Short mmCIF file of C-alpha atoms in Angstrom, two decimals:
data_model
loop_
_atom_site.label_atom_id
_atom_site.label_comp_id
_atom_site.label_asym_id
_atom_site.label_seq_id
_atom_site.Cartn_x
_atom_site.Cartn_y
_atom_site.Cartn_z
CA UNK A 1 0.00 0.00 0.00
CA UNK A 2 1.09 3.54 -0.62
CA UNK A 3 1.85 5.81 2.40
CA UNK A 4 -1.35 7.85 2.02
CA UNK A 5 -3.59 4.76 2.11
CA UNK A 6 -1.75 3.48 5.17
CA UNK A 7 -2.17 6.86 6.83
CA UNK A 8 -5.90 7.09 6.12
CA UNK A 9 -6.54 3.53 7.34
CA UNK A 10 -4.48 4.26 10.47
CA UNK A 11 -6.45 7.43 11.32
CA UNK A 12 -9.77 5.64 10.76
CA UNK A 13 -8.57 2.80 12.99
CA UNK A 14 -7.47 5.34 15.60
CA UNK A 15 -10.97 6.77 15.97
CA UNK A 16 -12.52 3.31 16.05
CA UNK A 17 -10.17 2.26 18.86
CA UNK A 18 -10.92 5.44 20.82
CA UNK A 19 -14.69 5.15 20.39
CA UNK A 20 -14.74 1.59 21.73
CA UNK A 21 -13.20 2.85 24.95
CA UNK A 22 -9.41 2.46 24.69
CA UNK A 23 -7.26 5.15 26.36
CA UNK A 24 -6.56 7.93 23.87
CA UNK A 25 -2.82 8.02 24.54
CA UNK A 26 -2.45 4.27 24.06
CA UNK A 27 -4.48 4.36 20.86
CA UNK A 28 -2.34 7.17 19.43
CA UNK A 29 0.90 5.35 20.29
CA UNK A 30 -0.24 2.02 18.82
CA UNK A 31 -1.60 3.52 15.63
CA UNK A 32 1.29 5.96 15.26
CA UNK A 33 3.97 3.29 15.68
CA UNK A 34 2.06 0.76 13.57
CA UNK A 35 1.33 3.10 10.68
CA UNK A 36 4.75 4.75 10.70
CA UNK A 37 6.38 1.31 10.92
CA UNK A 38 4.49 0.09 7.86
CA UNK A 39 5.71 3.09 5.89
CA UNK A 40 9.39 3.37 6.92
CA UNK A 41 10.05 0.22 8.94
CA UNK A 42 9.52 -0.77 12.56
CA UNK A 43 13.08 -0.15 13.74
CA UNK A 44 12.78 3.60 12.92
CA UNK A 45 9.23 3.57 14.37
CA UNK A 46 10.39 2.23 17.74
CA UNK A 47 13.27 4.70 17.68
CA UNK A 48 10.77 7.52 17.14
CA UNK A 49 8.71 6.26 20.09
CA UNK A 50 11.76 6.34 22.32
CA UNK A 51 12.75 9.82 21.15
CA UNK A 52 9.20 11.19 21.46
CA UNK A 53 8.86 9.91 25.03
CA UNK A 54 12.17 11.44 26.10
CA UNK A 55 11.64 14.78 24.36
CA UNK A 56 8.12 15.18 25.74
CA UNK A 57 9.07 14.26 29.31
CA UNK A 58 12.12 16.56 29.26
CA UNK A 59 10.51 19.51 27.45
CA UNK A 60 10.68 22.51 29.77
CA UNK A 61 7.59 24.09 28.22
CA UNK A 62 5.46 21.15 29.32
CA UNK A 63 6.26 21.77 33.00
CA UNK A 64 3.38 24.23 32.78
CA UNK A 65 0.95 21.32 32.73
CA UNK A 66 1.58 19.80 36.20
CA UNK A 67 1.93 23.25 37.77
CA UNK A 68 -1.45 24.48 36.55
CA UNK A 69 -3.03 21.11 37.33
CA UNK A 70 -1.65 21.26 40.89
CA UNK A 71 -2.98 24.79 41.31
CA UNK A 72 -6.47 23.69 40.27
CA UNK A 73 -6.47 20.57 42.44
CA UNK A 74 -5.31 22.46 45.52
CA UNK A 75 -8.04 25.04 44.99
CA UNK A 76 -10.59 22.24 44.63
CA UNK A 77 -9.53 20.96 48.08
CA UNK A 78 -9.61 24.39 49.69
CA UNK A 79 -13.37 24.94 49.93
CA UNK A 80 -13.19 28.01 47.69
CA UNK A 81 -16.19 26.84 45.66
CA UNK A 82 -18.55 27.18 48.63
CA UNK A 83 -17.26 30.69 49.38
CA UNK A 84 -17.69 31.74 45.77
CA UNK A 85 -21.25 30.44 45.62
CA UNK A 86 -22.14 32.18 48.88
CA UNK A 87 -20.63 35.44 47.64
CA UNK A 88 -22.38 35.24 44.28
CA UNK A 89 -25.67 34.44 45.98
CA UNK A 90 -25.39 37.65 48.01
CA UNK A 91 -25.11 39.66 44.80
CA UNK A 92 -28.13 38.10 43.10
CA UNK A 93 -30.69 38.12 45.92
CA UNK A 94 -34.06 39.59 45.12
CA UNK A 95 -34.02 38.41 41.49
CA UNK A 96 -36.02 35.61 39.94
CA UNK A 97 -33.41 33.05 38.96
CA UNK A 98 -30.81 34.73 41.13
CA UNK A 99 -29.57 31.52 42.69
CA UNK A 100 -29.07 29.98 39.24
CA UNK A 101 -27.13 33.05 38.17
CA UNK A 102 -25.08 32.71 41.35
CA UNK A 103 -24.22 29.14 40.38
CA UNK A 104 -23.04 30.24 36.94
CA UNK A 105 -21.11 33.17 38.44
CA UNK A 106 -19.37 30.94 40.96
CA UNK A 107 -18.59 28.44 38.19
CA UNK A 108 -17.07 31.18 36.06
CA UNK A 109 -14.83 32.43 38.86
CA UNK A 110 -13.92 28.95 40.10
CA UNK A 111 -13.00 27.88 36.57
CA UNK A 112 -10.43 30.67 36.34
CA UNK A 113 -8.40 28.97 39.05
CA UNK A 114 -9.24 25.31 38.40
CA UNK A 115 -8.89 25.23 34.62
CA UNK A 116 -10.99 22.07 34.32
CA UNK A 117 -14.56 21.74 33.07
CA UNK A 118 -15.20 18.41 34.76
CA UNK A 119 -13.75 19.61 38.09
CA UNK A 120 -15.80 22.80 37.94
CA UNK A 121 -19.04 20.95 37.12
CA UNK A 122 -18.47 18.36 39.85
CA UNK A 123 -17.45 20.80 42.57
CA UNK A 124 -20.15 23.38 41.88
CA UNK A 125 -22.87 20.72 41.68
CA UNK A 126 -21.91 19.49 45.15
CA UNK A 127 -22.12 23.04 46.49
CA UNK A 128 -25.00 24.62 44.59
CA UNK A 129 -27.43 21.91 43.45
CA UNK A 130 -28.81 20.98 46.92
CA UNK A 131 -29.36 24.64 47.78
CA UNK A 132 -31.14 25.33 44.48
CA UNK A 133 -33.47 22.36 44.94
CA UNK A 134 -34.17 23.43 48.53
CA UNK A 135 -35.19 26.86 47.24
CA UNK A 136 -37.73 25.29 44.89
CA UNK A 137 -35.83 25.49 41.62
CA UNK A 138 -36.92 23.32 38.72
CA UNK A 139 -34.37 20.45 38.55
CA UNK A 140 -33.92 21.11 34.83
CA UNK A 141 -32.71 24.64 35.50
CA UNK A 142 -30.58 23.66 38.49
CA UNK A 143 -28.79 20.78 36.76
CA UNK A 144 -28.61 22.37 33.32
CA UNK A 145 -27.09 25.64 34.53
CA UNK A 146 -24.39 23.84 36.53
CA UNK A 147 -23.52 21.47 33.68
CA UNK A 148 -23.20 24.43 31.33
CA UNK A 149 -21.36 26.56 33.88
CA UNK A 150 -18.77 23.82 34.18
CA UNK A 151 -17.77 24.24 30.54
CA UNK A 152 -16.38 27.68 31.35
CA UNK A 153 -13.42 25.84 32.89
CA UNK A 154 -11.73 25.23 29.54
CA UNK A 155 -12.18 28.77 28.19
CA UNK A 156 -11.49 31.34 30.91
CA UNK A 157 -7.71 31.60 31.45
CA UNK A 158 -5.57 30.20 32.82
CA UNK A 159 -7.03 27.28 30.87
CA UNK A 160 -5.36 23.88 30.49
CA UNK A 161 -7.07 23.39 27.11
CA UNK A 162 -5.76 26.70 25.73
CA UNK A 163 -2.35 25.95 27.23
CA UNK A 164 -2.12 22.56 25.49
CA UNK A 165 -3.36 24.00 22.21
CA UNK A 166 -0.64 26.65 22.36
CA UNK A 167 2.06 24.07 23.11
CA UNK A 168 1.19 21.59 20.36
CA UNK A 169 0.66 24.28 17.69
CA UNK A 170 3.64 26.39 18.82
CA UNK A 171 1.50 29.45 19.47
CA UNK A 172 2.15 31.96 22.24
CA UNK A 173 0.65 30.86 25.56
CA UNK A 174 0.17 34.54 26.43
CA UNK A 175 -1.74 35.17 23.20
CA UNK A 176 -3.99 32.17 23.75
CA UNK A 177 -4.83 33.22 27.31
CA UNK A 178 -5.60 36.78 26.22
CA UNK A 179 -7.73 35.51 23.34
CA UNK A 180 -9.86 33.48 25.76
CA UNK A 181 -10.82 36.37 28.05
CA UNK A 182 -13.53 38.11 25.99
CA UNK A 183 -15.11 34.87 24.66
CA UNK A 184 -15.17 33.60 28.26
CA UNK A 185 -16.92 36.75 29.45
CA UNK A 186 -19.36 36.50 26.54
CA UNK A 187 -20.17 32.90 27.51
CA UNK A 188 -20.79 33.93 31.11
CA UNK A 189 -23.11 36.78 30.12
CA UNK A 190 -25.11 34.60 27.74
CA UNK A 191 -25.43 31.85 30.36
CA UNK A 192 -26.69 34.31 32.98
CA UNK A 193 -29.23 35.74 30.53
CA UNK A 194 -30.34 32.19 29.73
CA UNK A 195 -30.79 31.43 33.45
CA UNK A 196 -32.97 34.51 33.98
CA UNK A 197 -35.10 33.65 30.93
CA UNK A 198 -35.54 30.00 31.86
CA UNK A 199 -36.31 30.87 35.50
CA UNK A 200 -39.45 32.56 34.23
CA UNK A 201 -40.37 29.60 31.99
CA UNK A 202 -39.45 26.81 34.43
CA UNK A 203 -40.93 28.44 37.50
CA UNK A 204 -40.43 25.60 40.00
CA UNK A 205 -42.45 25.36 43.16
CA UNK A 206 -41.55 28.56 44.95
CA UNK A 207 -40.45 32.12 44.40
CA UNK A 208 -38.04 32.59 47.27
CA UNK A 209 -35.58 34.42 45.04
CA UNK A 210 -38.23 37.06 44.43
CA UNK A 211 -39.03 37.44 48.10
CA UNK A 212 -35.49 37.73 49.39
CA UNK A 213 -34.06 41.22 49.39
CA UNK A 214 -30.43 42.20 49.10
CA UNK A 215 -28.65 43.21 52.28
CA UNK A 216 -27.23 46.29 50.57
CA UNK A 217 -23.68 47.51 51.04
CA UNK A 218 -22.83 44.92 53.68
CA UNK A 219 -23.66 42.12 51.22
CA UNK A 220 -21.38 43.64 48.58
CA UNK A 221 -18.55 43.96 51.08
CA UNK A 222 -18.95 40.36 52.24
CA UNK A 223 -19.13 39.15 48.63
CA UNK A 224 -15.95 41.05 47.81
CA UNK A 225 -14.23 39.34 50.75
CA UNK A 226 -15.32 35.91 49.55
CA UNK A 227 -14.27 36.57 45.97
CA UNK A 228 -10.93 38.17 46.93
CA UNK A 229 -8.79 34.98 47.08
CA UNK A 230 -9.85 33.89 43.58
CA UNK A 231 -9.25 37.34 42.14
CA UNK A 232 -5.88 37.54 43.90
CA UNK A 233 -4.84 34.22 42.40
CA UNK A 234 -6.04 35.28 38.95
CA UNK A 235 -4.25 38.60 39.31
CA UNK A 236 -1.04 36.92 40.47
CA UNK A 237 -0.92 34.50 37.54
CA UNK A 238 -2.23 36.71 34.74
CA UNK A 239 -0.86 40.00 36.07
CA UNK A 240 2.57 38.50 36.66
CA UNK A 241 2.55 36.91 33.21
CA UNK A 242 1.54 40.01 31.27
CA UNK A 243 3.36 42.43 33.54
CA UNK A 244 6.63 40.76 32.59
CA UNK A 245 7.33 39.49 36.11
CA UNK A 246 6.89 35.79 35.25
CA UNK A 247 7.44 33.47 32.36
CA UNK A 248 4.44 31.16 31.77
CA UNK A 249 6.14 28.38 33.74
CA UNK A 250 6.97 30.72 36.62
CA UNK A 251 3.37 31.96 36.59
CA UNK A 252 2.19 28.38 37.00
CA UNK A 253 4.60 27.84 39.90
CA UNK A 254 3.54 31.07 41.61
CA UNK A 255 -0.13 30.14 41.22
CA UNK A 256 0.46 26.67 42.67
CA UNK A 257 2.35 28.16 45.64
CA UNK A 258 -0.47 30.66 46.31
CA UNK A 259 -3.05 27.88 46.06
CA UNK A 260 -1.10 25.76 48.54
CA UNK A 261 -0.84 28.57 51.09
CA UNK A 262 -4.53 29.43 50.70
CA UNK A 263 -5.65 25.80 50.99
CA UNK A 264 -3.59 25.26 54.15
CA UNK A 265 -4.95 28.50 55.61
CA UNK A 266 -8.51 27.30 54.86
CA UNK A 267 -7.89 24.08 56.76
CA UNK A 268 -6.55 21.60 54.21
CA UNK A 269 -4.84 18.73 55.99
CA UNK A 270 -2.50 15.95 54.94
CA UNK A 271 -5.14 13.61 53.42
CA UNK A 272 -6.57 16.41 51.27
CA UNK A 273 -3.06 17.45 50.20
CA UNK A 274 -2.25 13.88 49.19
CA UNK A 275 -5.53 13.73 47.26
CA UNK A 276 -4.57 16.89 45.35
CA UNK A 277 -1.12 15.47 44.57
CA UNK A 278 -2.59 12.15 43.49
CA UNK A 279 -5.10 13.82 41.16
CA UNK A 280 -2.34 16.01 39.71
CA UNK A 281 -0.04 13.05 39.05
CA UNK A 282 -2.81 10.95 37.51
CA UNK A 283 -4.04 13.71 35.19
CA UNK A 284 -0.54 14.86 34.27
CA UNK A 285 0.54 11.31 33.45
CA UNK A 286 -2.52 10.90 31.24
CA UNK A 287 -1.84 14.18 29.44
CA UNK A 288 1.84 13.39 28.94
CA UNK A 289 0.97 9.96 27.57
CA UNK A 290 -1.36 11.63 25.08
CA UNK A 291 1.34 14.19 24.21
CA UNK A 292 3.78 11.37 23.50
CA UNK A 293 1.11 9.72 21.35
CA UNK A 294 0.50 12.99 19.51
CA UNK A 295 4.23 13.31 18.82
CA UNK A 296 4.39 9.78 17.38
CA UNK A 297 1.18 10.30 15.42
CA UNK A 298 2.72 13.47 13.98
CA UNK A 299 5.41 11.38 12.27
CA UNK A 300 2.71 9.21 10.70
CA UNK A 301 0.76 12.26 9.51
CA UNK A 302 3.93 13.81 8.10
CA UNK A 303 5.23 10.74 6.24
CA UNK A 304 1.82 9.76 4.87
CA UNK A 305 1.08 13.41 3.92
CA UNK A 306 -2.50 13.13 5.15
CA UNK A 307 -2.82 16.85 5.80
CA UNK A 308 -1.71 17.71 2.26
CA UNK A 309 -4.13 15.14 0.88
CA UNK A 310 -6.96 16.64 2.94
CA UNK A 311 -6.14 20.11 1.59
CA UNK A 312 -6.08 18.82 -1.99
CA UNK A 313 -9.33 16.90 -1.48
CA UNK A 314 -11.14 19.95 -0.16
CA UNK A 315 -9.86 22.05 -3.05
CA UNK A 316 -10.99 19.40 -5.57
CA UNK A 317 -14.41 19.32 -3.86
CA UNK A 318 -14.64 23.07 -4.22
CA UNK A 319 -15.06 23.56 -0.48
CA UNK A 320 -14.39 27.09 0.70
CA UNK A 321 -12.63 27.96 3.96
CA UNK A 322 -15.89 28.45 5.86
CA UNK A 323 -17.28 25.12 4.70
CA UNK A 324 -14.10 23.42 5.91
CA UNK A 325 -14.43 25.18 9.28
CA UNK A 326 -18.08 24.16 9.68
CA UNK A 327 -17.25 20.53 8.86
CA UNK A 328 -14.53 20.51 11.53
CA UNK A 329 -16.87 22.11 14.08
CA UNK A 330 -19.58 19.50 13.44
CA UNK A 331 -16.97 16.79 13.92
CA UNK A 332 -15.94 18.32 17.26
CA UNK A 333 -19.52 18.43 18.51
CA UNK A 334 -20.06 14.77 17.61
CA UNK A 335 -16.72 13.71 19.12
CA UNK A 336 -17.48 15.70 22.28
CA UNK A 337 -20.33 13.31 22.96
CA UNK A 338 -17.84 10.51 23.50
CA UNK A 339 -14.55 12.02 24.66
CA UNK A 340 -13.10 14.34 27.31
CA UNK A 341 -12.16 17.84 26.13
CA UNK A 342 -8.37 17.70 26.54
CA UNK A 343 -8.14 14.34 24.77
CA UNK A 344 -10.22 15.73 21.88
CA UNK A 345 -7.89 18.69 21.41
CA UNK A 346 -4.70 16.64 21.63
CA UNK A 347 -6.07 14.00 19.26
CA UNK A 348 -7.50 16.21 16.52
CA UNK A 349 -5.45 19.41 16.41
CA UNK A 350 -2.36 17.77 14.84
CA UNK A 351 -4.62 16.55 12.02
CA UNK A 352 -6.76 19.65 11.47
CA UNK A 353 -4.26 22.42 12.18
CA UNK A 354 -2.44 22.32 8.80
CA UNK A 355 -5.80 22.36 7.02
CA UNK A 356 -6.95 25.41 8.97
CA UNK A 357 -3.71 27.28 8.32
CA UNK A 358 -3.96 26.50 4.61
CA UNK A 359 -7.54 27.82 4.63
CA UNK A 360 -6.20 31.16 5.82
CA UNK A 361 -7.63 31.28 9.34
CA UNK A 362 -5.70 32.80 12.22
CA UNK A 363 -4.34 29.94 14.41
CA UNK A 364 -5.22 31.71 17.66
CA UNK A 365 -8.77 32.43 16.47
CA UNK A 366 -9.23 28.81 15.41
CA UNK A 367 -7.98 27.66 18.81
CA UNK A 368 -10.75 29.61 20.52
CA UNK A 369 -13.39 28.38 18.05
CA UNK A 370 -12.22 24.80 18.57
CA UNK A 371 -12.38 25.11 22.36
CA UNK A 372 -15.85 26.69 22.24
CA UNK A 373 -17.04 23.85 20.01
CA UNK A 374 -15.50 21.32 22.40
CA UNK A 375 -17.40 23.05 25.22
CA UNK A 376 -20.60 22.56 23.23
CA UNK A 377 -19.80 18.88 22.84
CA UNK A 378 -19.33 18.50 26.59
CA UNK A 379 -23.01 19.27 27.23
CA UNK A 380 -24.52 17.80 24.05
CA UNK A 381 -26.88 14.87 24.66
CA UNK A 382 -26.88 11.94 24.70
CA UNK A 383 -23.43 11.44 26.23
CA UNK A 384 -21.84 14.84 26.88
CA UNK A 385 -19.23 14.36 29.61
CA UNK A 386 -20.50 17.19 31.85
CA UNK A 387 -23.98 15.67 31.90
CA UNK A 388 -22.63 12.52 33.50
CA UNK A 389 -20.42 14.51 35.86
CA UNK A 390 -23.49 16.35 37.21
CA UNK A 391 -25.41 13.06 37.35
CA UNK A 392 -22.59 11.43 39.36
CA UNK A 393 -22.99 14.09 42.06
CA UNK A 394 -26.75 14.76 41.91
CA UNK A 395 -27.65 11.08 41.77
CA UNK A 396 -31.34 11.67 42.46
CA UNK A 397 -31.97 13.69 39.29
CA UNK A 398 -32.81 11.63 36.15
CA UNK A 399 -30.35 11.93 33.29
CA UNK A 400 -33.13 12.94 30.92
CA UNK A 401 -33.88 15.90 33.22
CA UNK A 402 -30.26 17.07 32.96
CA UNK A 403 -30.38 16.66 29.18
CA UNK A 404 -33.55 18.74 28.98
CA UNK A 405 -31.97 21.35 31.22
CA UNK A 406 -28.92 21.94 29.01
CA UNK A 407 -30.88 22.51 25.79
CA UNK A 408 -31.28 26.30 26.36
CA UNK A 409 -27.57 26.56 27.15
CA UNK A 410 -26.67 24.66 23.99
CA UNK A 411 -28.66 27.26 22.06
CA UNK A 412 -26.73 29.93 23.97
CA UNK A 413 -23.44 28.34 22.90
CA UNK A 414 -24.57 28.25 19.28
CA UNK A 415 -25.33 31.97 19.49
CA UNK A 416 -21.86 32.55 20.97
CA UNK A 417 -20.20 30.59 18.18
CA UNK A 418 -22.09 32.62 15.59
CA UNK A 419 -20.99 35.87 17.26
CA UNK A 420 -17.33 34.81 17.43
CA UNK A 421 -17.34 33.71 13.80
CA UNK A 422 -19.10 36.87 12.63
CA UNK A 423 -16.87 39.14 14.71
CA UNK A 424 -13.32 37.67 14.93
CA UNK A 425 -12.15 40.89 16.58
CA UNK A 426 -13.67 39.66 19.87
CA UNK A 427 -10.98 36.95 19.90
CA UNK A 428 -8.11 38.81 18.26
CA UNK A 429 -8.40 42.24 19.90
CA UNK A 430 -6.57 41.58 23.18
CA UNK A 431 -3.72 39.52 21.65
CA UNK A 432 -3.20 42.37 19.16
CA UNK A 433 -3.58 40.16 16.08
CA UNK A 434 -6.04 42.32 14.17
#
């Protein structure tokens, strides 16, 4: 067989292996070594595997990954989520749907320091869902808003998804983080608007939010106190990075150190610390395994010239740049029903990135569009990952109720995608790429 045929069969086999439940990193390594070996020989293929493993593990740029993961896991153990929800609730009293808006607000702020959609959805559901049900909220609104709010974790910087995209496409980490700020704010605003609209459609059994009145200035002061640690951490990492005080790696280290001090001050003890370390090691090992797989798969893609063939095929089909982009976005939404967000990005970006660059799209802009589409996949029925994360915490709510609850937020995400595509300046303004 010619190299292109081997490459196409290998990529098809890769997705089949992933969809039947094999670990993404293992699938990428097996297919990458197998396909590359069939093209150039298995001795060079095994040599590439050895080189890829060493270069990935020793790459200084990748030290960002465990540092940001540790920061997020320490914050998850600190009890910050409960403080954020309590502070947000103080700001939204007296409004119909205020508690739902508080859940989305707390999710948005918590995601800035956790960087993980699944962690944000899980943690905020534990904190906010029981309180929302106690206040008489419709379970669809309570579960749907928290599942959607969790997706903010992979957009608002510092984001692990944006970080990994920058590393594997050799884009500036600083540019990617800046590019995610305005789309993240837009997502938050649209989610809050959606909550207020749906609170009037799904009225629940009570109207306590309407009856409660704000405590005035004292509530704002207390909310500011509760939000202060998260804003301080965000300011330390992002301010230090863009103020020229830190490199990206140093910013990750400073954030992890702040998170450790804060968690200990809030009462974290040895078992919780070990749990944070264990979660960091497990997730980092998984990510590094996928990165090694992506490196090996890159040799297969290069030698088989799949990306060039895809470009030529789309030209022969007469597909314009926007049609190519829409096809990729649809693929992301479908894949998001079966796969975790970071694995999706690491698996697909090496394949799609050359096609996007050839189509003339800005790499940073496409990174944001890809992450937003991945977010949409995380809450898309029937098997969006965040749906099951909420279900695992709120065990009493039927899965079909959660699926019904996220539909308005899916529509909100579609509106956001349309806005970002129609107005690329929202993404490119802060990084100065206009």
